[in-house]
XYZ file of N, CA, C and O in Angstrom:
676
model
N 148.798 34.436 201.517
C 149.292 35.218 202.633
C 150.638 35.867 202.297
O 150.841 37.026 202.603
N 151.521 35.136 201.680
C 152.834 35.698 201.362
C 152.724 36.881 200.406
O 153.614 37.729 200.369
N 151.615 36.973 199.664
C 151.419 38.098 198.769
C 151.261 39.409 199.546
O 151.464 40.493 198.997
N 150.898 39.324 200.811
C 150.686 40.527 201.616
C 151.985 41.162 202.106
O 151.959 42.235 202.709
N 153.106 40.540 201.826
C 154.379 41.129 202.248
C 154.580 42.509 201.630
O 154.995 43.446 202.308
N 154.242 42.652 200.381
C 154.455 43.945 199.724
C 153.509 45.032 200.244
O 153.764 46.210 200.055
N 152.441 44.631 200.929
C 151.487 45.603 201.474
C 151.736 45.940 202.939
O 151.056 46.794 203.498
N 152.660 45.227 203.579
C 152.985 45.562 204.959
C 153.068 44.403 205.914
O 153.253 44.610 207.107
N 152.936 43.168 205.441
C 153.148 42.022 206.318
C 154.533 42.117 206.952
O 155.462 42.644 206.341
N 154.676 41.622 208.155
C 155.903 41.866 208.906
C 156.536 40.574 209.414
O 155.832 39.622 209.751
N 157.862 40.570 209.422
C 158.654 39.548 210.093
C 159.754 40.275 210.861
O 159.966 41.475 210.670
N 160.473 39.551 211.686
C 161.571 40.169 212.421
C 162.668 40.665 211.478
O 163.337 41.654 211.775
N 162.856 40.008 210.342
C 163.880 40.472 209.397
C 163.507 41.838 208.819
O 164.387 42.657 208.552
N 162.212 42.107 208.639
C 161.790 43.436 208.184
C 162.141 44.499 209.226
O 162.583 45.594 208.873
N 161.951 44.173 210.486
C 162.259 45.122 211.555
C 163.769 45.335 211.631
O 164.236 46.457 211.818
N 164.525 44.263 211.452
C 165.987 44.382 211.439
C 166.461 45.282 210.295
O 167.490 45.946 210.408
N 165.677 45.322 209.228
C 165.992 46.196 208.094
C 165.375 47.592 208.255
O 165.312 48.360 207.296
N 164.909 47.899 209.447
C 164.323 49.204 209.800
C 163.069 49.549 208.998
O 162.785 50.720 208.767
N 162.318 48.545 208.618
C 161.040 48.771 207.936
C 159.942 48.882 208.998
O 159.004 48.086 209.049
N 160.054 49.909 209.819
C 159.175 50.109 210.969
C 157.724 50.330 210.549
O 156.806 49.960 211.280
N 157.491 50.887 209.393
C 156.138 51.132 208.907
C 155.303 49.856 208.898
O 154.090 49.896 209.052
N 155.978 48.705 208.767
C 155.271 47.425 208.718
C 154.576 47.087 210.044
O 153.584 46.374 210.055
N 155.112 47.603 211.144
C 154.485 47.334 212.448
C 153.057 47.859 212.480
O 152.176 47.254 213.104
N 152.825 48.972 211.835
C 151.492 49.571 211.806
C 150.632 48.979 210.689
O 149.464 48.653 210.909
N 151.213 48.842 209.524
C 150.443 48.342 208.381
C 150.010 46.892 208.563
O 148.933 46.510 208.092
N 150.820 46.102 209.235
C 150.462 44.693 209.420
C 149.174 44.539 210.222
O 148.513 43.506 210.134
N 148.804 45.563 210.963
C 147.580 45.506 211.762
C 146.314 45.701 210.935
O 145.235 45.313 211.366
N 146.438 46.309 209.773
C 145.247 46.638 208.995
C 145.081 45.807 207.727
O 144.038 45.879 207.086
N 146.094 45.029 207.354
C 145.929 44.146 206.198
C 145.528 42.759 206.694
O 145.946 42.321 207.757
N 144.687 42.103 205.932
C 144.158 40.804 206.333
C 144.176 39.852 205.154
O 144.029 40.266 204.004
N 144.293 38.568 205.467
C 144.287 37.541 204.438
C 142.873 37.367 203.882
O 142.682 37.241 202.682
N 141.879 37.400 204.755
C 140.495 37.160 204.334
C 139.618 38.345 204.725
O 139.749 38.891 205.825
N 138.709 38.706 203.842
C 137.829 39.844 204.090
C 136.912 39.623 205.283
O 136.652 40.553 206.041
N 136.424 38.416 205.480
C 135.527 38.144 206.603
C 136.267 38.331 207.929
O 135.700 38.796 208.910
N 137.546 37.981 207.933
C 138.383 38.176 209.121
C 138.530 39.666 209.415
O 138.428 40.111 210.558
N 138.749 40.444 208.370
C 138.863 41.892 208.532
C 137.543 42.475 209.038
O 137.528 43.309 209.951
N 136.425 42.027 208.501
C 135.117 42.517 208.930
C 134.872 42.202 210.406
O 134.390 43.046 211.160
N 135.235 40.990 210.813
C 135.086 40.614 212.225
C 135.959 41.499 213.121
O 135.506 41.984 214.160
N 137.207 41.741 212.718
C 138.104 42.582 213.526
C 137.610 44.021 213.611
O 137.656 44.637 214.675
N 137.137 44.563 212.494
C 136.623 45.937 212.501
C 135.379 46.033 213.379
O 135.231 46.979 214.166
N 134.496 45.061 213.269
C 133.287 45.055 214.096
C 133.655 44.932 215.571
O 133.110 45.655 216.418
N 134.582 44.041 215.882
C 135.032 43.884 217.276
C 135.656 45.165 217.797
O 135.384 45.587 218.926
N 136.493 45.794 216.973
C 137.131 47.044 217.373
C 136.085 48.103 217.676
O 136.174 48.799 218.689
N 135.091 48.211 216.836
C 134.042 49.204 217.056
C 133.259 48.918 218.337
O 133.047 49.809 219.162
N 132.853 47.668 218.508
C 131.997 47.327 219.649
C 132.759 47.436 220.968
O 132.345 48.153 221.876
N 133.865 46.724 221.098
C 134.574 46.747 222.381
C 135.364 48.036 222.558
O 135.519 48.543 223.664
N 135.839 48.598 221.446
C 136.575 49.856 221.525
C 135.742 50.979 222.112
O 136.258 51.844 222.837
N 134.453 50.976 221.827
C 133.552 51.985 222.381
C 133.565 51.947 223.907
O 133.641 52.991 224.566
N 133.531 50.761 224.471
C 133.528 50.624 225.935
C 134.888 50.954 226.538
O 134.968 51.642 227.558
N 135.939 50.467 225.910
C 137.282 50.699 226.447
C 137.626 52.187 226.385
O 138.206 52.744 227.317
N 137.243 52.838 225.309
C 137.548 54.269 225.164
C 136.889 55.096 226.264
O 137.457 56.080 226.733
N 135.712 54.711 226.697
C 135.026 55.429 227.782
C 135.854 55.451 229.063
O 135.760 56.374 229.844
N 136.634 54.409 229.268
C 137.416 54.298 230.504
C 138.845 54.802 230.356
O 139.407 55.350 231.297
N 139.434 54.590 229.197
C 140.843 54.926 229.019
C 141.079 56.178 228.190
O 142.162 56.765 228.274
N 140.133 56.559 227.375
C 140.325 57.668 226.464
C 140.860 57.189 225.128
O 141.343 56.060 225.002
N 140.780 58.043 224.131
C 141.127 57.622 222.774
C 142.621 57.380 222.579
O 143.016 56.451 221.876
N 143.461 58.198 223.203
C 144.913 58.018 223.027
C 145.360 56.703 223.654
O 146.118 55.935 223.040
N 144.880 56.407 224.848
C 145.275 55.154 225.504
C 144.667 53.948 224.800
O 145.294 52.886 224.761
N 143.478 54.102 224.253
C 142.893 53.024 223.459
C 143.788 52.718 222.264
O 144.091 51.551 221.994
N 144.231 53.742 221.565
C 145.127 53.547 220.425
C 146.436 52.896 220.868
O 146.927 51.967 220.206
N 146.994 53.351 221.978
C 148.238 52.753 222.480
C 148.031 51.290 222.841
O 148.873 50.438 222.514
N 146.928 50.971 223.497
C 146.606 49.586 223.855
C 146.481 48.738 222.596
O 147.045 47.647 222.509
N 145.766 49.255 221.613
C 145.560 48.524 220.359
C 146.893 48.268 219.664
O 147.181 47.139 219.250
N 147.709 49.300 219.557
C 148.995 49.149 218.869
C 149.954 48.233 219.621
O 150.591 47.362 219.013
N 150.090 48.424 220.921
C 151.031 47.589 221.688
C 150.624 46.122 221.674
O 151.462 45.237 221.483
N 149.344 45.846 221.860
C 148.869 44.458 221.816
C 149.025 43.875 220.428
O 149.489 42.741 220.261
N 148.636 44.652 219.431
C 148.685 44.159 218.060
C 150.090 43.934 217.551
O 150.395 42.885 216.988
N 150.949 44.916 217.746
C 152.323 44.794 217.246
C 153.058 43.656 217.941
O 153.678 42.811 217.284
N 152.988 43.610 219.250
C 153.712 42.559 219.978
C 153.147 41.178 219.664
O 153.902 40.230 219.434
N 151.821 41.062 219.627
C 151.212 39.768 219.304
C 151.527 39.313 217.897
O 151.798 38.137 217.650
N 151.522 40.250 216.961
C 151.837 39.909 215.567
C 153.277 39.431 215.437
O 153.557 38.436 214.766
N 154.201 40.132 216.085
C 155.606 39.710 216.015
C 155.809 38.337 216.655
O 156.516 37.491 216.103
N 155.186 38.113 217.798
C 155.314 36.800 218.451
C 154.742 35.704 217.552
O 155.303 34.606 217.464
N 153.633 35.997 216.887
C 153.006 34.971 216.034
C 153.919 34.520 214.907
O 153.828 33.383 214.453
N 154.826 35.395 214.466
C 155.722 35.019 213.367
C 156.776 33.997 213.790
O 157.378 33.347 212.942
N 156.988 33.849 215.073
C 158.002 32.915 215.577
C 157.551 31.458 215.515
O 158.368 30.550 215.645
N 156.261 31.229 215.325
C 155.721 29.882 215.411
C 155.310 29.301 214.058
O 154.656 28.267 214.008
N 155.710 29.978 212.991
C 155.375 29.522 211.649
C 156.654 29.539 210.813
O 157.467 30.453 210.927
N 156.814 28.539 209.984
C 158.014 28.441 209.144
C 157.948 29.427 207.983
O 156.867 29.664 207.433
N 159.118 29.983 207.592
C 159.160 30.847 206.406
C 158.736 30.048 205.181
O 158.986 28.845 205.129
N 158.124 30.630 204.222
C 157.769 32.041 204.067
C 156.416 32.386 204.673
O 155.927 33.490 204.508
N 155.806 31.445 205.387
C 154.456 31.644 205.936
C 154.470 32.376 207.281
O 153.444 32.547 207.903
N 155.622 32.833 207.722
C 155.752 33.497 209.020
C 155.501 35.000 208.933
O 155.977 35.764 209.755
N 154.718 35.408 207.996
C 154.408 36.819 207.785
C 153.267 37.239 208.710
O 152.185 36.655 208.673
N 153.521 38.232 209.540
C 152.506 38.708 210.475
C 151.553 39.679 209.807
O 151.969 40.680 209.238
N 150.237 39.356 209.876
C 149.202 40.233 209.333
C 147.967 40.144 210.219
O 147.808 39.218 211.004
N 147.094 41.105 210.085
C 145.799 41.076 210.754
C 145.808 41.756 212.104
O 146.846 41.922 212.730
N 144.635 42.154 212.534
C 144.488 42.873 213.788
C 143.952 42.033 214.927
O 143.570 42.569 215.968
N 143.910 40.718 214.778
C 143.342 39.861 215.823
C 144.075 39.986 217.151
O 143.456 39.938 218.217
N 145.386 40.119 217.094
C 146.158 40.235 218.329
C 145.791 41.517 219.059
O 145.710 41.539 220.289
N 145.538 42.587 218.318
C 145.108 43.846 218.926
C 143.718 43.710 219.529
O 143.453 44.224 220.624
N 142.840 43.001 218.838
C 141.493 42.774 219.359
C 141.567 41.958 220.643
O 140.813 42.204 221.592
N 142.484 41.006 220.696
C 142.654 40.225 221.927
C 143.128 41.130 223.066
O 142.727 40.947 224.220
N 143.953 42.119 222.767
C 144.374 43.081 223.781
C 143.210 43.911 224.292
O 143.103 44.187 225.496
N 142.316 44.319 223.390
C 141.128 45.063 223.813
C 140.188 44.178 224.629
O 139.592 44.634 225.618
N 140.056 42.924 224.228
C 139.234 41.989 225.003
C 139.813 41.811 226.408
O 139.079 41.744 227.393
N 141.134 41.766 226.500
C 141.785 41.662 227.807
C 141.478 42.883 228.657
O 141.224 42.760 229.869
N 141.478 44.054 228.044
C 141.111 45.266 228.785
C 139.676 45.179 229.266
O 139.360 45.589 230.397
N 138.799 44.617 228.445
C 137.419 44.394 228.878
C 137.347 43.479 230.082
O 136.618 43.741 231.043
N 138.131 42.414 230.056
C 138.174 41.481 231.192
C 138.670 42.201 232.447
O 138.106 42.032 233.536
N 139.709 43.020 232.298
C 140.244 43.762 233.444
C 139.188 44.704 234.016
O 138.987 44.762 235.233
N 138.515 45.437 233.152
C 137.499 46.384 233.622
C 136.346 45.672 234.331
O 135.826 46.173 235.323
N 135.980 44.509 233.834
C 134.920 43.724 234.481
C 135.429 43.156 235.803
O 134.764 43.270 236.838
N 136.609 42.556 235.782
C 137.179 41.945 236.990
C 137.389 42.980 238.091
O 137.133 42.704 239.264
N 137.847 44.159 237.718
C 138.081 45.224 238.700
C 136.794 45.963 239.067
O 136.817 46.911 239.829
N 135.687 45.535 238.482
C 134.369 46.128 238.729
C 134.305 47.612 238.371
O 133.576 48.382 238.980
N 135.071 47.992 237.371
C 135.033 49.370 236.883
C 133.893 49.553 235.885
O 133.437 50.662 235.657
N 133.473 48.453 235.263
C 132.346 48.476 234.334
C 131.720 47.087 234.360
O 132.309 46.126 233.871
N 130.564 47.003 234.954
C 129.867 45.719 235.052
C 128.686 45.647 234.086
O 127.811 44.802 234.236
N 128.683 46.535 233.091
C 127.548 46.596 232.167
C 127.457 45.320 231.335
O 128.469 44.700 231.002
N 126.235 44.974 231.012
C 126.010 43.813 230.162
C 126.598 44.065 228.773
O 127.082 43.134 228.123
N 126.605 45.327 228.350
C 127.174 45.668 227.042
C 128.650 45.330 226.955
O 129.101 44.761 225.954
N 129.417 45.690 227.983
C 130.854 45.368 227.968
C 131.063 43.860 228.029
O 131.947 43.328 227.359
N 130.260 43.179 228.792
C 130.396 41.713 228.876
C 130.128 41.068 227.518
O 130.873 40.179 227.083
N 129.089 41.529 226.833
C 128.782 40.989 225.501
C 129.886 41.357 224.513
O 130.330 40.518 223.727
N 130.341 42.605 224.563
C 131.408 43.051 223.648
C 132.685 42.250 223.868
O 133.355 41.862 222.906
N 133.023 41.990 225.132
C 134.226 41.217 225.440
C 134.082 39.781 224.932
O 135.002 39.230 224.323
N 132.919 39.196 225.156
C 132.667 37.853 224.645
C 132.706 37.792 223.127
O 133.265 36.863 222.549
N 132.138 38.818 222.478
C 132.129 38.878 221.019
C 133.541 38.960 220.463
O 133.849 38.378 219.422
N 134.409 39.681 221.153
C 135.791 39.826 220.694
C 136.628 38.589 220.995
O 137.525 38.240 220.239
N 136.345 37.939 222.099
C 137.201 36.868 222.603
C 136.794 35.469 222.129
O 137.630 34.714 221.629
N 135.540 35.133 222.268
C 135.112 33.744 222.056
C 135.274 33.232 220.623
O 135.803 32.133 220.434
N 134.868 33.979 219.596
C 135.081 33.435 218.238
C 136.553 33.237 217.899
O 136.911 32.237 217.272
N 137.399 34.167 218.316
C 138.831 34.047 217.995
C 139.435 32.802 218.641
O 140.127 32.024 217.977
N 139.161 32.612 219.917
C 139.707 31.444 220.619
C 139.080 30.151 220.085
O 139.776 29.147 219.900
N 137.787 30.179 219.807
C 137.117 28.987 219.276
C 137.706 28.573 217.934
O 137.971 27.390 217.700
N 137.910 29.551 217.044
C 138.493 29.227 215.739
C 139.927 28.728 215.874
O 140.344 27.834 215.129
N 140.676 29.308 216.820
C 142.035 28.803 217.083
C 141.994 27.328 217.457
O 142.765 26.521 216.934
N 141.107 26.983 218.354
C 141.032 25.603 218.841
C 140.550 24.662 217.745
O 141.081 23.559 217.582
N 139.577 25.091 216.955
C 139.060 24.250 215.876
C 140.134 23.994 214.817
O 140.333 22.861 214.385
N 140.847 25.047 214.403
C 141.774 24.903 213.280
C 143.210 24.590 213.694
O 143.900 23.841 213.018
N 143.682 25.163 214.802
C 145.071 24.914 215.225
C 145.136 23.951 216.407
O 146.202 23.460 216.741
N 144.022 23.716 217.062
C 143.901 22.830 218.221
C 144.515 23.404 219.491
O 144.731 22.681 220.462
N 144.812 24.687 219.490
C 145.315 25.398 220.672
C 145.171 26.892 220.404
O 145.118 27.304 219.241
N 145.112 27.695 221.451
C 145.087 29.151 221.212
C 146.404 29.591 220.577
O 147.477 29.211 221.034
N 146.321 30.370 219.523
C 147.529 30.807 218.809
C 148.381 31.684 219.723
O 147.867 32.529 220.450
N 149.697 31.489 219.700
C 150.595 32.254 220.576
C 150.457 33.772 220.430
O 150.522 34.499 221.406
N 150.251 34.266 219.222
C 150.086 35.700 219.015
C 148.843 36.232 219.697
O 148.844 37.331 220.254
N 147.771 35.434 219.668
C 146.541 35.835 220.349
C 146.735 35.855 221.861
O 146.307 36.796 222.533
N 147.379 34.833 222.376
C 147.635 34.764 223.822
C 148.538 35.925 224.247
O 148.268 36.595 225.247
N 149.579 36.190 223.480
C 150.502 37.263 223.835
C 149.821 38.626 223.737
O 150.007 39.486 224.605
N 149.018 38.844 222.698
C 148.267 40.091 222.577
C 147.337 40.283 223.761
O 147.193 41.395 224.283
N 146.713 39.194 224.212
C 145.828 39.244 225.380
C 146.619 39.617 226.634
O 146.207 40.480 227.408
N 147.764 38.969 226.832
C 148.583 39.254 228.020
C 149.110 40.686 228.019
O 149.120 41.357 229.052
N 149.522 41.158 226.854
C 149.968 42.550 226.745
C 148.803 43.485 227.049
O 148.960 44.495 227.745
N 147.620 43.147 226.565
C 146.427 43.947 226.842
C 146.140 44.050 228.327
O 145.795 45.127 228.832
N 146.282 42.946 229.048
C 146.091 42.973 230.502
C 147.099 43.918 231.136
O 146.749 44.788 231.932
N 148.367 43.744 230.781
C 149.425 44.568 231.368
C 149.256 46.045 231.073
O 149.378 46.892 231.968
N 148.964 46.370 229.828
C 148.808 47.778 229.444
C 147.599 48.390 230.133
O 147.668 49.505 230.661
N 146.496 47.672 230.169
C 145.292 48.193 230.818
C 145.537 48.409 232.309
O 145.163 49.449 232.862
N 146.165 47.444 232.960
C 146.472 47.607 234.388
C 147.408 48.784 234.618
O 147.233 49.540 235.578
N 148.382 48.957 233.747
C 149.280 50.103 233.858
C 148.492 51.405 233.751
O 148.687 52.328 234.533
N 147.592 51.462 232.782
C 146.820 52.680 232.584
C 145.894 52.973 233.768
O 145.816 54.110 234.215
N 145.208 51.958 234.280
C 144.248 52.250 235.348
C 144.918 52.382 236.708
O 144.372 53.040 237.586
N 146.104 51.804 236.876
C 146.823 51.956 238.147
C 147.806 53.113 238.125
O 148.146 53.651 239.168
N 148.272 53.490 236.945
C 149.306 54.504 236.828
C 148.797 55.924 236.758
O 149.574 56.860 236.725
N 147.503 56.087 236.719
C 146.933 57.423 236.631
C 145.928 57.614 237.765
O 145.317 56.665 238.232
N 145.767 58.842 238.190
C 144.805 59.127 239.254
C 143.387 58.870 238.752
O 143.121 58.873 237.558
N 142.474 58.678 239.687
C 141.083 58.428 239.315
C 140.499 59.615 238.549
O 139.699 59.442 237.648
N 140.920 60.825 238.896
C 140.412 61.991 238.185
C 140.897 62.001 236.745
O 140.147 62.326 235.830
N 142.145 61.602 236.511
C 142.646 61.539 235.141
C 141.892 60.488 234.343
O 141.594 60.686 233.180
N 141.585 59.370 234.980
C 140.820 58.315 234.293
C 139.429 58.857 233.969
O 138.916 58.666 232.870
N 138.794 59.524 234.935
C 137.469 60.095 234.696
C 137.504 61.093 233.542
O 136.590 61.180 232.750
N 138.558 61.879 233.471
C 138.691 62.867 232.408
C 139.310 62.270 231.151
O 139.630 62.979 230.222
N 139.528 60.959 231.153
C 140.066 60.223 230.020
C 141.440 60.731 229.603
O 141.790 60.761 228.436
N 142.220 61.163 230.609
C 143.596 61.547 230.352
C 143.758 62.817 229.544
O 144.802 63.042 228.961
N 142.734 63.638 229.497
C 142.840 64.867 228.719
C 143.881 65.784 229.329
O 143.952 65.963 230.540
N 144.713 66.330 228.493
C 145.779 67.212 228.934
C 145.267 68.645 228.945
O 144.528 69.056 228.064
N 145.718 69.418 229.934
C 145.401 70.821 229.898
C 144.546 71.224 230.977
O 144.039 72.089 231.371
């Protein structure tokens, strides 16, 4: 994992040194290929549903805000040098949270969104519990940020803007 620092792994000291590029790169580098495959598959499946409701720009903002904040929080709970933030799981948890919001608010009750949300959420939490014995703080924080961002997007814009997916012009 520490080898990924040169590729974009992030800690708070990197941000203090104004290495802002790491906030984005840390979302796309992964320790294990199977983990990356799961995140990409989750992004594709649940992202398709979320994009229908929020639009592509807001989907990207949701993904980045959940991922960056969750990744940074996750670095606080691991001792150096292993406190390097990598992977997109926190962003996927944010998208899963948006799925939960859309289902809870009855904006999308499709079986597809329910399956996509479960696919994104259940393996991540299950693996956390099996290996760490608790949900990882970065995953929980990414999920909470996802709820907040999604609620902001669906409450902060008119229904017509949501229907038009926030298209400008």
